[in-house]
C-alpha cells in the first residue's frame, strides 16, 4: 500500500490502432509511440509488452464498475447490480445492470464489451502467435509466452461462451478489412471442446509453473488451466446447458447439449482434483483467525485474500504455515495499480464513496448464517438474530461483506468513524433514502485502512480464481455425480461435498459446534446438499462475479431475479446513537426476469454487420 498516486504513465505501443503496455509494472513508465508491427516483434521487450496488453482486459467481465466504463466516474456497477446481490445507483443513462434488473435488456442498449473486448483480444492472441516466432529470445521464454497466450485466448472464448452460448470460433485466422469474416456460430459443444483442447494443449507443453508468485503474480500458471476446466465443465454439466433443450429449434444446440450426460460432472471433478492434490504449488484456503496486528479475529483470512498484496508477509497461524501468505489461496488475479477506486465504488458517503458499485440488498445480508452456522431465525441455533444489530453473533464473513448501521469504517484517516444508516434523530448523509436505498453498503474488498476521502491508496488487484471456488466446484460436482455422502482420500485428507463445505465454513470463522458440523445439517439428501452448496457459493463468492451466472446455469433465475428486493430501515429516537432503534424491512425494487435473459443478447451492431449471426432466443419480440 502506498500514498495515492495522482499521475500514471503507461508504456503505449501503437500497433494497428492497438495500445500495448510493455511489462507488468503499470507505474512510472515512459511513453513510446509510432511502433509498427515489424519493430515490435523484432524486439523481445516490445513483444513481451504486446502479450502483457492481452492481460489487461482479463477479468473485465467481473469488474465492480463494468457497466458504463471501468475506472471512470460515469460507470454504474457490474454484475452485482444485474442480479439479486445489489441495487444499482440511479442514473439518467440506461446501463446494462439497470436493464437486467428491470427486465428491459435488449440487443440495442446492452453493452457490447463482452463481444468486442473478447474478440479484440482473441485477434491479439492470433497476431502474437503468428509473429512470436520472429522474435529473438530464449526458446524457453518463447514457449512459455506461447502457452500463456493460448490460455488467454481460451479464457476470452470462455467469457464469450458463458455470456452468449456458442460463438464463431476463428481458430488461428487473422482477418483483414478485406476478408469475409466468419459469421456463423459454432455449437455450444464445439466451443467447449475447442476451449478444452486449447487448455489441454497448453498443459501438454509442460512449460507453465504450478504457481506464479512475487513479480509474476497475475500471470498464467498450470493451476489456472485446471481451474478454467473445472469452471467450464461445471457450467457444461449444469441444468441450463446439460440437456435442458432451452431455446428454439434454431438455437438450442448453440446454448447447450441436446441430451443430458451425467459424465459431464466427472470432468469438472477431475479438473478440481488436479488442483486439490498439487504438491508443488500447494493451493489451500488461507485460514487465519487473527488480524495483521495478531489480535484474535475469527475468519480474518477471508478478508485478507481479497487484498492479498498487503498480507503476503503473514505466513503462519498456529500450526498452519502459508509460504505465500494471503496469496496461498489465489490461483489467478487481475493486476491493477494501487488506488481508491474500490473505496469510491462501495464506501458510504461519509467515507468518500460514490456508491456507483451499488448497494447490497438485505436479502443477501440476511442469508449469512449466525456465528454457529445456523440460519437466521433457526430455533435450534445458539444465537438469536437481532435486526437492530445484524452484525452481532454472525458468520464473520458478514462483517467483511456488509456495512450496517453503527459500524466503524475508515473515513478521512479516522479509523474510529461510525457509519449510521438510520433515519430520525442523529441521521447522517449515510441514512437510508439519502445515502443508500437499502440501508446497507457493500464492504467486500474494501481495505480497512482506506477510504474514498483518504490519501492512502491500497492494492486494487483482486482474485479471479481462488481455491475456495475450486472446493465449491468440487462439492457441487461430486454431490451431483456421486451423491452427498461421497468421500475419498486426497493425500491424508478425507474429502467430499460435506468436507469441502466444512473447510470453507471453518476458514470463515464459523463455530464448529459440539457435532463438528459448522451449522450444517447431518445426513443431508442430495437436494439438501445442493441447496447448502448453492448458499455457500452465494456467500463465499459474493461480489466476485459468480452469482449472476450461477442462478442462470442452475435455471433458478426466474425465482431469484424475478422477485422483490428488500432493504433494512432503522429509525432512531433520542441522543444516544447506541440505543433507541426500531426497524422494519422495506421494499426496494421488484426485479423482473424474462426467459430471454438466461443468455445475453448479441449486440445489435454485430447482428447488422453479420446477417448470418443468429440472435439468442426470445430477443426478437
Tab-separated table of C-alpha atoms in Angstrom, residues 44-385:
chain	number	residue	atom	x	y	z
A	44	UNK	CA	11.750	-9.183	-27.221
A	45	UNK	CA	10.804	-6.400	-24.794
A	46	UNK	CA	8.179	-4.969	-27.112
A	47	UNK	CA	6.856	-8.434	-27.940
A	48	UNK	CA	6.562	-9.184	-24.228
A	49	UNK	CA	4.649	-5.930	-23.869
A	50	UNK	CA	2.259	-6.994	-26.591
A	51	UNK	CA	1.448	-10.120	-24.574
A	52	UNK	CA	1.013	-8.048	-21.425
A	53	UNK	CA	-1.582	-5.941	-23.228
A	54	UNK	CA	-3.665	-9.093	-23.723
A	55	UNK	CA	-3.658	-9.493	-19.943
A	56	UNK	CA	-5.058	-6.015	-19.277
A	57	UNK	CA	-8.675	-6.963	-20.018
A	58	UNK	CA	-8.585	-10.207	-18.056
A	59	UNK	CA	-11.409	-10.071	-15.533
A	60	UNK	CA	-13.150	-7.076	-17.150
A	61	UNK	CA	-16.426	-9.007	-17.077
A	62	UNK	CA	-16.445	-9.163	-13.269
A	63	UNK	CA	-15.209	-5.627	-12.586
A	64	UNK	CA	-17.347	-3.915	-9.958
A	65	UNK	CA	-17.678	-0.886	-12.241
A	66	UNK	CA	-18.036	-2.763	-15.513
A	67	UNK	CA	-21.172	-1.087	-16.825
A	68	UNK	CA	-20.590	2.333	-18.279
A	69	UNK	CA	-16.811	2.212	-18.263
A	70	UNK	CA	-14.233	0.637	-15.976
A	71	UNK	CA	-12.324	3.147	-13.821
A	72	UNK	CA	-14.438	6.076	-14.985
A	73	UNK	CA	-16.676	8.279	-12.874
A	74	UNK	CA	-19.683	7.539	-15.080
A	75	UNK	CA	-19.651	3.774	-14.665
A	76	UNK	CA	-22.592	2.224	-12.850
A	77	UNK	CA	-21.919	-1.123	-11.220
A	78	UNK	CA	-21.168	-4.556	-12.563
A	79	UNK	CA	-22.783	-7.989	-12.479
A	80	UNK	CA	-23.713	-7.456	-8.816
A	81	UNK	CA	-26.375	-4.894	-9.795
A	82	UNK	CA	-27.647	-7.127	-12.624
A	83	UNK	CA	-28.746	-9.865	-10.196
A	84	UNK	CA	-30.014	-10.190	-6.635
A	85	UNK	CA	-26.826	-9.027	-4.917
A	86	UNK	CA	-27.063	-5.243	-5.111
A	87	UNK	CA	-29.202	-2.281	-6.095
A	88	UNK	CA	-27.798	-0.014	-8.796
A	89	UNK	CA	-27.347	3.679	-8.189
A	90	UNK	CA	-30.000	5.664	-10.104
A	91	UNK	CA	-28.662	7.172	-13.306
A	92	UNK	CA	-30.154	9.216	-16.144
A	93	UNK	CA	-28.482	6.833	-18.566
A	94	UNK	CA	-29.641	3.291	-19.321
A	95	UNK	CA	-26.944	0.874	-18.198
A	96	UNK	CA	-26.766	-2.867	-18.698
A	97	UNK	CA	-27.050	-3.595	-14.973
A	98	UNK	CA	-30.182	-1.478	-14.737
A	99	UNK	CA	-31.625	-3.206	-17.817
A	100	UNK	CA	-31.089	-6.697	-16.386
A	101	UNK	CA	-32.625	-5.694	-13.053
A	102	UNK	CA	-35.702	-4.190	-14.683
A	103	UNK	CA	-36.105	-6.836	-17.385
A	104	UNK	CA	-35.557	-4.366	-20.231
A	105	UNK	CA	-32.219	-5.602	-21.589
A	106	UNK	CA	-32.184	-5.771	-25.377
A	107	UNK	CA	-29.698	-6.038	-28.255
A	108	UNK	CA	-29.662	-2.280	-28.890
A	109	UNK	CA	-28.860	-0.996	-25.398
A	110	UNK	CA	-26.816	-3.900	-23.962
A	111	UNK	CA	-23.107	-3.244	-23.545
A	112	UNK	CA	-21.019	-4.834	-26.283
A	113	UNK	CA	-17.955	-5.180	-24.053
A	114	UNK	CA	-18.053	-8.983	-23.797
A	115	UNK	CA	-18.237	-9.343	-27.563
A	116	UNK	CA	-15.830	-6.567	-28.532
A	117	UNK	CA	-13.175	-6.999	-25.858
A	118	UNK	CA	-13.050	-10.768	-26.176
A	119	UNK	CA	-12.746	-10.798	-29.950
A	120	UNK	CA	-10.237	-7.930	-29.840
A	121	UNK	CA	-8.063	-9.954	-27.502
A	122	UNK	CA	-8.567	-13.168	-29.457
A	123	UNK	CA	-7.259	-11.329	-32.505
A	124	UNK	CA	-4.321	-10.038	-30.471
A	125	UNK	CA	-3.590	-13.613	-29.435
A	126	UNK	CA	-3.652	-14.771	-33.040
A	127	UNK	CA	-1.349	-11.926	-34.045
A	128	UNK	CA	1.063	-12.709	-31.228
A	129	UNK	CA	1.125	-16.427	-32.021
A	130	UNK	CA	1.714	-15.754	-35.707
A	131	UNK	CA	4.663	-13.430	-35.076
A	132	UNK	CA	6.404	-14.537	-31.864
A	133	UNK	CA	8.483	-16.999	-33.863
A	134	UNK	CA	10.211	-13.992	-35.455
A	135	UNK	CA	11.261	-12.513	-32.126
A	136	UNK	CA	14.806	-13.124	-30.875
A	137	UNK	CA	14.534	-14.589	-27.371
A	138	UNK	CA	15.404	-17.691	-25.407
A	139	UNK	CA	13.364	-20.612	-26.657
A	140	UNK	CA	12.159	-21.498	-23.172
A	141	UNK	CA	10.758	-18.000	-22.763
A	142	UNK	CA	9.110	-18.156	-26.180
A	143	UNK	CA	7.353	-21.416	-25.312
A	144	UNK	CA	6.155	-20.018	-22.015
A	145	UNK	CA	4.740	-16.945	-23.786
A	146	UNK	CA	3.012	-19.137	-26.354
A	147	UNK	CA	1.438	-21.199	-23.560
A	148	UNK	CA	0.238	-18.074	-21.757
A	149	UNK	CA	-1.179	-16.634	-24.955
A	150	UNK	CA	-3.063	-19.801	-25.884
A	151	UNK	CA	-4.566	-19.931	-22.402
A	152	UNK	CA	-5.640	-16.290	-22.658
A	153	UNK	CA	-7.310	-16.986	-25.986
A	154	UNK	CA	-9.228	-19.863	-24.363
A	155	UNK	CA	-10.103	-17.613	-21.409
A	156	UNK	CA	-11.658	-14.962	-23.649
A	157	UNK	CA	-13.599	-17.612	-25.551
A	158	UNK	CA	-14.910	-18.882	-22.212
A	159	UNK	CA	-16.169	-15.379	-21.335
A	160	UNK	CA	-17.976	-15.297	-24.671
A	161	UNK	CA	-19.394	-18.779	-24.059
A	162	UNK	CA	-20.964	-18.035	-20.714
A	163	UNK	CA	-22.452	-14.773	-21.975
A	164	UNK	CA	-23.827	-15.882	-25.324
A	165	UNK	CA	-23.523	-19.656	-25.662
A	166	UNK	CA	-21.834	-20.867	-28.837
A	167	UNK	CA	-19.969	-18.184	-30.793
A	168	UNK	CA	-17.937	-18.127	-34.014
A	169	UNK	CA	-14.620	-19.927	-33.467
A	170	UNK	CA	-11.886	-18.258	-35.502
A	171	UNK	CA	-9.035	-20.677	-34.901
A	172	UNK	CA	-5.705	-19.093	-35.822
A	173	UNK	CA	-7.149	-16.973	-38.623
A	174	UNK	CA	-6.199	-13.282	-38.754
A	175	UNK	CA	-8.881	-11.473	-40.689
A	176	UNK	CA	-8.123	-8.233	-42.538
A	177	UNK	CA	-10.545	-5.485	-43.529
A	178	UNK	CA	-10.934	-7.066	-46.970
A	179	UNK	CA	-11.696	-10.599	-45.736
A	180	UNK	CA	-15.118	-12.124	-45.404
A	181	UNK	CA	-15.354	-12.730	-41.665
A	182	UNK	CA	-16.859	-15.957	-40.353
A	183	UNK	CA	-20.397	-15.120	-39.273
A	184	UNK	CA	-21.894	-18.430	-38.234
A	185	UNK	CA	-21.953	-19.511	-34.619
A	186	UNK	CA	-20.389	-22.801	-33.575
A	187	UNK	CA	-22.366	-25.059	-31.279
A	188	UNK	CA	-22.023	-24.960	-27.511
A	189	UNK	CA	-20.443	-28.429	-27.606
A	190	UNK	CA	-17.884	-27.361	-30.216
A	191	UNK	CA	-16.927	-24.290	-28.194
A	192	UNK	CA	-16.454	-26.325	-25.013
A	193	UNK	CA	-14.300	-28.802	-26.937
A	194	UNK	CA	-12.221	-26.040	-28.524
A	195	UNK	CA	-11.515	-24.370	-25.183
A	196	UNK	CA	-10.703	-27.690	-23.516
A	197	UNK	CA	-8.432	-28.716	-26.386
A	198	UNK	CA	-6.542	-25.428	-26.174
A	199	UNK	CA	-6.103	-25.700	-22.409
A	200	UNK	CA	-5.003	-29.324	-22.618
A	201	UNK	CA	-2.537	-28.416	-25.368
A	202	UNK	CA	-1.081	-25.768	-23.076
A	203	UNK	CA	-0.737	-28.325	-20.281
A	204	UNK	CA	0.952	-30.754	-22.676
A	205	UNK	CA	3.604	-28.134	-23.417
A	206	UNK	CA	4.738	-28.545	-19.792
A	207	UNK	CA	6.253	-25.067	-19.598
A	208	UNK	CA	3.992	-23.315	-17.079
A	209	UNK	CA	4.886	-23.250	-13.418
A	210	UNK	CA	2.405	-24.765	-10.946
A	211	UNK	CA	2.201	-21.382	-9.196
A	212	UNK	CA	3.246	-17.849	-10.032
A	213	UNK	CA	4.472	-15.652	-7.206
A	214	UNK	CA	6.200	-12.371	-6.495
A	215	UNK	CA	6.582	-10.234	-9.611
A	216	UNK	CA	4.857	-12.913	-11.705
A	217	UNK	CA	1.602	-12.813	-9.723
A	218	UNK	CA	-1.229	-12.426	-12.176
A	219	UNK	CA	0.416	-14.403	-14.965
A	220	UNK	CA	-0.897	-17.750	-16.134
A	221	UNK	CA	0.239	-20.894	-14.352
A	222	UNK	CA	-0.570	-24.586	-14.505
A	223	UNK	CA	-3.305	-24.346	-11.872
A	224	UNK	CA	-5.111	-21.713	-13.974
A	225	UNK	CA	-5.539	-24.326	-16.693
A	226	UNK	CA	-7.178	-26.875	-14.421
A	227	UNK	CA	-9.269	-24.135	-12.786
A	228	UNK	CA	-10.667	-22.975	-16.123
A	229	UNK	CA	-11.540	-26.576	-16.983
A	230	UNK	CA	-13.138	-27.054	-13.563
A	231	UNK	CA	-15.285	-23.953	-14.035
A	232	UNK	CA	-16.223	-24.551	-17.673
A	233	UNK	CA	-17.081	-28.223	-17.187
A	234	UNK	CA	-19.211	-27.310	-14.152
A	235	UNK	CA	-21.151	-24.894	-16.359
A	236	UNK	CA	-21.489	-27.513	-19.099
A	237	UNK	CA	-22.840	-30.117	-16.649
A	238	UNK	CA	-25.362	-27.712	-15.106
A	239	UNK	CA	-29.108	-27.781	-15.844
A	240	UNK	CA	-29.158	-24.889	-18.333
A	241	UNK	CA	-26.641	-26.478	-20.690
A	242	UNK	CA	-26.883	-30.202	-19.964
A	243	UNK	CA	-29.875	-31.424	-21.941
A	244	UNK	CA	-32.399	-28.756	-20.930
A	245	UNK	CA	-33.404	-28.092	-24.525
A	246	UNK	CA	-33.553	-24.376	-23.749
A	247	UNK	CA	-34.160	-22.154	-26.745
A	248	UNK	CA	-35.728	-22.548	-30.133
A	249	UNK	CA	-35.072	-25.263	-32.693
A	250	UNK	CA	-32.597	-22.903	-34.357
A	251	UNK	CA	-30.692	-22.030	-31.192
A	252	UNK	CA	-30.827	-24.930	-28.731
A	253	UNK	CA	-27.577	-26.523	-29.987
A	254	UNK	CA	-25.911	-23.123	-29.659
A	255	UNK	CA	-26.862	-22.925	-25.989
A	256	UNK	CA	-26.168	-26.399	-24.656
A	257	UNK	CA	-26.037	-30.122	-25.261
A	258	UNK	CA	-29.155	-31.753	-26.725
A	259	UNK	CA	-29.096	-34.641	-24.220
A	260	UNK	CA	-28.186	-34.917	-20.544
A	261	UNK	CA	-24.941	-36.735	-19.743
A	262	UNK	CA	-24.037	-37.318	-16.113
A	263	UNK	CA	-20.368	-37.825	-17.042
A	264	UNK	CA	-20.001	-34.079	-17.613
A	265	UNK	CA	-19.946	-33.619	-13.833
A	266	UNK	CA	-16.991	-36.010	-13.628
A	267	UNK	CA	-14.928	-33.840	-15.978
A	268	UNK	CA	-15.253	-30.933	-13.539
A	269	UNK	CA	-14.415	-33.180	-10.587
A	270	UNK	CA	-11.238	-34.430	-12.265
A	271	UNK	CA	-10.032	-30.920	-13.058
A	272	UNK	CA	-10.719	-29.769	-9.486
A	273	UNK	CA	-8.900	-32.784	-8.068
A	274	UNK	CA	-5.774	-31.871	-10.008
A	275	UNK	CA	-5.550	-28.566	-8.158
A	276	UNK	CA	-6.576	-30.006	-4.800
A	277	UNK	CA	-3.790	-32.608	-4.970
A	278	UNK	CA	-0.999	-30.375	-6.308
A	279	UNK	CA	2.005	-30.753	-4.034
A	280	UNK	CA	4.031	-28.232	-5.993
A	281	UNK	CA	2.087	-25.021	-5.803
A	282	UNK	CA	0.300	-26.013	-2.604
A	283	UNK	CA	-3.063	-24.288	-3.011
A	284	UNK	CA	-5.058	-24.121	0.214
A	285	UNK	CA	-7.581	-21.935	1.966
A	286	UNK	CA	-5.857	-19.122	3.833
A	287	UNK	CA	-7.138	-19.966	7.300
A	288	UNK	CA	-6.002	-17.266	9.711
A	289	UNK	CA	-8.041	-16.243	12.736
A	290	UNK	CA	-6.003	-13.277	13.946
A	291	UNK	CA	-5.586	-9.938	12.180
A	292	UNK	CA	-2.341	-8.409	10.934
A	293	UNK	CA	-1.711	-7.000	14.429
A	294	UNK	CA	-2.157	-10.509	15.886
A	295	UNK	CA	-5.471	-9.659	17.535
A	296	UNK	CA	-7.835	-12.625	17.595
A	297	UNK	CA	-10.401	-12.373	14.831
A	298	UNK	CA	-12.276	-15.404	13.519
A	299	UNK	CA	-12.193	-15.596	9.735
A	300	UNK	CA	-9.697	-12.781	9.174
A	301	UNK	CA	-8.099	-14.778	6.344
A	302	UNK	CA	-11.276	-14.370	4.284
A	303	UNK	CA	-10.759	-10.609	4.371
A	304	UNK	CA	-7.020	-10.846	3.708
A	305	UNK	CA	-7.271	-12.820	0.454
A	306	UNK	CA	-9.325	-10.019	-1.094
A	307	UNK	CA	-6.329	-7.689	-0.691
A	308	UNK	CA	-3.542	-10.249	-0.740
A	309	UNK	CA	-0.698	-7.893	-1.639
A	310	UNK	CA	-0.851	-6.210	1.767
A	311	UNK	CA	-0.783	-9.508	3.678
A	312	UNK	CA	1.729	-11.593	1.754
A	313	UNK	CA	4.092	-11.453	4.746
A	314	UNK	CA	1.690	-13.160	7.179
A	315	UNK	CA	2.845	-16.701	6.561
A	316	UNK	CA	1.733	-18.620	9.627
A	317	UNK	CA	-1.095	-19.031	12.078
A	318	UNK	CA	-0.866	-21.579	14.867
A	319	UNK	CA	0.111	-24.870	13.267
A	320	UNK	CA	-0.649	-23.573	9.756
A	321	UNK	CA	2.182	-22.414	7.528
A	322	UNK	CA	1.485	-20.354	4.416
A	323	UNK	CA	4.685	-19.768	2.405
A	324	UNK	CA	2.857	-17.355	0.091
A	325	UNK	CA	0.949	-15.506	2.791
A	326	UNK	CA	-2.518	-14.382	1.687
A	327	UNK	CA	-1.631	-15.432	-1.860
A	328	UNK	CA	-1.743	-19.091	-0.738
A	329	UNK	CA	-5.340	-19.355	-1.900
A	330	UNK	CA	-5.104	-17.307	-5.091
A	331	UNK	CA	-4.756	-19.121	-8.408
A	332	UNK	CA	-5.239	-16.119	-10.708
A	333	UNK	CA	-5.675	-12.443	-10.014
A	334	UNK	CA	-6.337	-9.310	-12.022
A	335	UNK	CA	-3.368	-6.972	-11.669
A	336	UNK	CA	-4.301	-3.353	-11.050
A	337	UNK	CA	-2.336	-0.285	-9.903
A	338	UNK	CA	-2.871	0.940	-6.373
A	339	UNK	CA	-5.764	3.338	-5.931
A	340	UNK	CA	-9.011	4.070	-4.131
A	341	UNK	CA	-11.464	3.049	-6.854
A	342	UNK	CA	-12.921	0.184	-4.791
A	343	UNK	CA	-13.471	2.598	-1.896
A	344	UNK	CA	-15.156	5.019	-4.295
A	345	UNK	CA	-17.464	2.294	-5.566
A	346	UNK	CA	-18.653	0.883	-2.267
A	347	UNK	CA	-17.934	3.145	0.729
A	348	UNK	CA	-20.725	5.176	2.375
A	349	UNK	CA	-20.835	8.920	1.556
A	350	UNK	CA	-19.254	9.849	4.888
A	351	UNK	CA	-16.289	7.664	3.891
A	352	UNK	CA	-15.948	9.308	0.499
A	353	UNK	CA	-17.760	6.693	-1.593
A	354	UNK	CA	-19.796	7.444	-4.713
A	355	UNK	CA	-21.614	4.042	-4.465
A	356	UNK	CA	-21.596	3.577	-8.220
A	357	UNK	CA	-20.839	-0.084	-7.487
A	358	UNK	CA	-24.274	-0.431	-5.913
A	359	UNK	CA	-25.831	-1.132	-2.507
A	360	UNK	CA	-26.155	-4.620	-1.049
A	361	UNK	CA	-29.686	-5.958	-0.655
A	362	UNK	CA	-30.951	-7.004	2.751
A	363	UNK	CA	-31.941	-10.348	1.191
A	364	UNK	CA	-28.278	-11.248	0.664
A	365	UNK	CA	-27.211	-9.798	4.015
A	366	UNK	CA	-29.845	-11.860	5.832
A	367	UNK	CA	-28.656	-15.044	4.093
A	368	UNK	CA	-25.406	-15.078	6.080
A	369	UNK	CA	-25.820	-17.507	8.991
A	370	UNK	CA	-25.197	-16.830	12.637
A	371	UNK	CA	-21.785	-17.486	14.202
A	372	UNK	CA	-22.758	-21.109	14.869
A	373	UNK	CA	-23.578	-21.623	11.195
A	374	UNK	CA	-27.323	-21.826	11.763
A	375	UNK	CA	-29.639	-19.784	9.563
A	376	UNK	CA	-31.114	-16.527	10.802
A	377	UNK	CA	-34.268	-17.436	12.735
A	378	UNK	CA	-33.388	-21.129	13.171
A	379	UNK	CA	-34.875	-22.042	16.583
A	380	UNK	CA	-32.204	-24.731	17.086
A	381	UNK	CA	-29.398	-22.184	16.874
A	382	UNK	CA	-27.234	-20.935	19.712
A	383	UNK	CA	-27.722	-17.252	18.846
A	384	UNK	CA	-30.770	-15.077	18.353
A	385	UNK	CA	-30.740	-12.697	15.405
